[in-house]
Amino acid sequence: MTANPPTTLGATPVPATRRAAEARGRGGDELLSIGAVLAFLRDDFPEVTISKIRFLEAEGLVDPQRTPSGYRKFSAGDVERLAYVLRMQRDHYLPLRVIREHLDAIERGEAPPALPAPEARPGPLEEADRELGAASGAVAGVRLGRAELLAAAEAEEGELLEWESYGLVTAGPDGGYDGEALQIARLVAELGRYGLEPRHLRAMKAAAEREVALVDQVVAPLRRHRNPQTRAHAETTARELATLSVRLHAAMVQAGLRARPN
């Protein structure tokens, strides 16, 4: 990925945080540490964190240089790319996939796709929910009654009662079940076919609760922020962290299985 894309979006200047412009004005070829990039961006995006910058790098939205010892070094163009991504997320709620299309078009010297009409824009959590759903297999937008959940999970009433007794599946306040509950029910049922009972899955439940606590530690300061946009962004950040957690868990399980002797 090119580190320094063209700096125009049609007639609209590309992400111009004031401090990113200052960085470019100081010579353009100055390379910044990730901490310095964070300081530049936080004037305009107080919710940004080092973890967020690393997440956007992992998603291929920025490609900083690396020193021989492995430290990231960001150009002024990298800072502008990050500012563009953050602005498109904050102001237009664009998913990362669409933002990537914009940046790819800019790199080719083309006009990026038009921004969606206000009524067509997704909510701030929609894309993160889709990414988490893709990583975990959850079914988005589902609301099921008890009988519908049993039918979809191919389970019996007694099984569901046992799952609920262990806290593995939980109904909502209206007595219905969402997409995550459906996916959990399906997975618990599938694991049961291999002889794993709900009591065996308590460790997984406890691990998930610990991960939730870690995510809460990160997003709690954002939820208390005076800026309403920052408070709104807290939930998107929580979804992104959940997505990374699911990916990390899957990678660790696969690595552990590969390390087992044959």
Tab-separated table of N, CA, C and O in Angstrom, residues 145-147 149-150 155-166 169-170 177 181 185:
chain	number	residue	atom	x	y	z
A	145	GLY	N	-38.531	-16.066	19.149
A	145	GLY	CA	-39.196	-16.561	20.333
A	145	GLY	C	-38.560	-17.866	20.773
A	145	GLY	O	-37.685	-18.412	20.099
A	146	ARG	N	-39.024	-18.386	21.891
A	146	ARG	CA	-38.409	-19.592	22.450
A	146	ARG	C	-38.553	-20.778	21.493
A	146	ARG	O	-37.586	-21.498	21.227
A	147	ALA	N	-39.744	-20.991	20.964
A	147	ALA	CA	-39.963	-22.118	20.058
A	147	ALA	C	-39.129	-21.968	18.794
A	147	ALA	O	-38.591	-22.949	18.275
A	149	LEU	N	-36.246	-20.385	18.539
A	149	LEU	CA	-34.843	-20.659	18.877
A	149	LEU	C	-34.593	-22.164	18.938
A	149	LEU	O	-33.588	-22.655	18.404
A	150	LEU	N	-35.501	-22.899	19.566
A	150	LEU	CA	-35.337	-24.342	19.660
A	150	LEU	C	-35.296	-24.978	18.272
A	150	LEU	O	-34.468	-25.855	17.998
A	155	ALA	N	-32.720	-28.067	18.942
A	155	ALA	CA	-32.544	-28.461	20.331
A	155	ALA	C	-33.892	-28.753	20.973
A	155	ALA	O	-34.956	-28.368	20.453
A	156	GLU	N	-33.844	-29.403	22.133
A	156	GLU	CA	-35.034	-29.716	22.911
A	156	GLU	C	-35.178	-28.727	24.063
A	156	GLU	O	-34.213	-28.098	24.495
A	157	GLU	N	-36.413	-28.630	24.569
A	157	GLU	CA	-36.679	-27.709	25.669
A	157	GLU	C	-35.773	-27.993	26.866
A	157	GLU	O	-35.252	-27.070	27.503
A	158	GLY	N	-35.583	-29.255	27.183
A	158	GLY	CA	-34.721	-29.596	28.317
A	158	GLY	C	-33.294	-29.128	28.138
A	158	GLY	O	-32.640	-28.707	29.102
A	159	GLU	N	-32.798	-29.200	26.912
A	159	GLU	CA	-31.438	-28.733	26.639
A	159	GLU	C	-31.330	-27.229	26.850
A	159	GLU	O	-30.381	-26.737	27.468
A	160	LEU	N	-32.327	-26.498	26.351
A	160	LEU	CA	-32.300	-25.045	26.504
A	160	LEU	C	-32.374	-24.662	27.977
A	160	LEU	O	-31.675	-23.741	28.423
A	161	LEU	N	-33.199	-25.347	28.743
A	161	LEU	CA	-33.281	-25.067	30.174
A	161	LEU	C	-31.926	-25.270	30.847
A	161	LEU	O	-31.515	-24.481	31.700
A	162	GLU	N	-31.199	-26.316	30.445
A	162	GLU	CA	-29.890	-26.572	31.027
A	162	GLU	C	-28.890	-25.490	30.612
A	162	GLU	O	-28.107	-25.017	31.438
A	163	TRP	N	-28.937	-25.090	29.331
A	163	TRP	CA	-28.032	-24.031	28.877
A	163	TRP	C	-28.267	-22.751	29.669
A	163	TRP	O	-27.328	-22.065	30.057
A	164	GLU	N	-29.547	-22.445	29.867
A	164	GLU	CA	-29.890	-21.225	30.609
A	164	GLU	C	-29.465	-21.331	32.067
A	164	GLU	O	-29.047	-20.335	32.678
A	165	SER	N	-29.543	-22.521	32.643
A	165	SER	CA	-29.158	-22.683	34.044
A	165	SER	C	-27.667	-22.418	34.253
A	165	SER	O	-27.247	-22.010	35.335
A	166	TYR	N	-26.872	-22.643	33.208
A	166	TYR	CA	-25.437	-22.381	33.281
A	166	TYR	C	-25.085	-20.980	32.752
A	166	TYR	O	-23.912	-20.619	32.686
A	169	VAL	N	-26.964	-19.351	27.542
A	169	VAL	CA	-27.952	-18.701	26.682
A	169	VAL	C	-28.878	-17.898	27.580
A	169	VAL	O	-29.345	-18.408	28.605
A	170	THR	N	-29.132	-16.655	27.198
A	170	THR	CA	-29.947	-15.767	28.018
A	170	THR	C	-30.983	-15.064	27.146
A	170	THR	O	-30.644	-14.520	26.088
A	177	TYR	N	-34.893	-13.897	21.874
A	177	TYR	CA	-33.477	-14.210	21.740
A	177	TYR	C	-32.923	-13.519	20.496
A	177	TYR	O	-33.562	-13.530	19.431
A	181	ALA	N	-27.547	-15.039	20.804
A	181	ALA	CA	-28.102	-16.170	21.553
A	181	ALA	C	-28.335	-17.365	20.635
A	181	ALA	O	-28.084	-18.520	21.013
A	185	ALA	N	-26.493	-20.931	21.019
A	185	ALA	CA	-27.284	-22.154	21.136
A	185	ALA	C	-26.850	-23.187	20.101
A	185	ALA	O	-26.709	-24.381	20.412
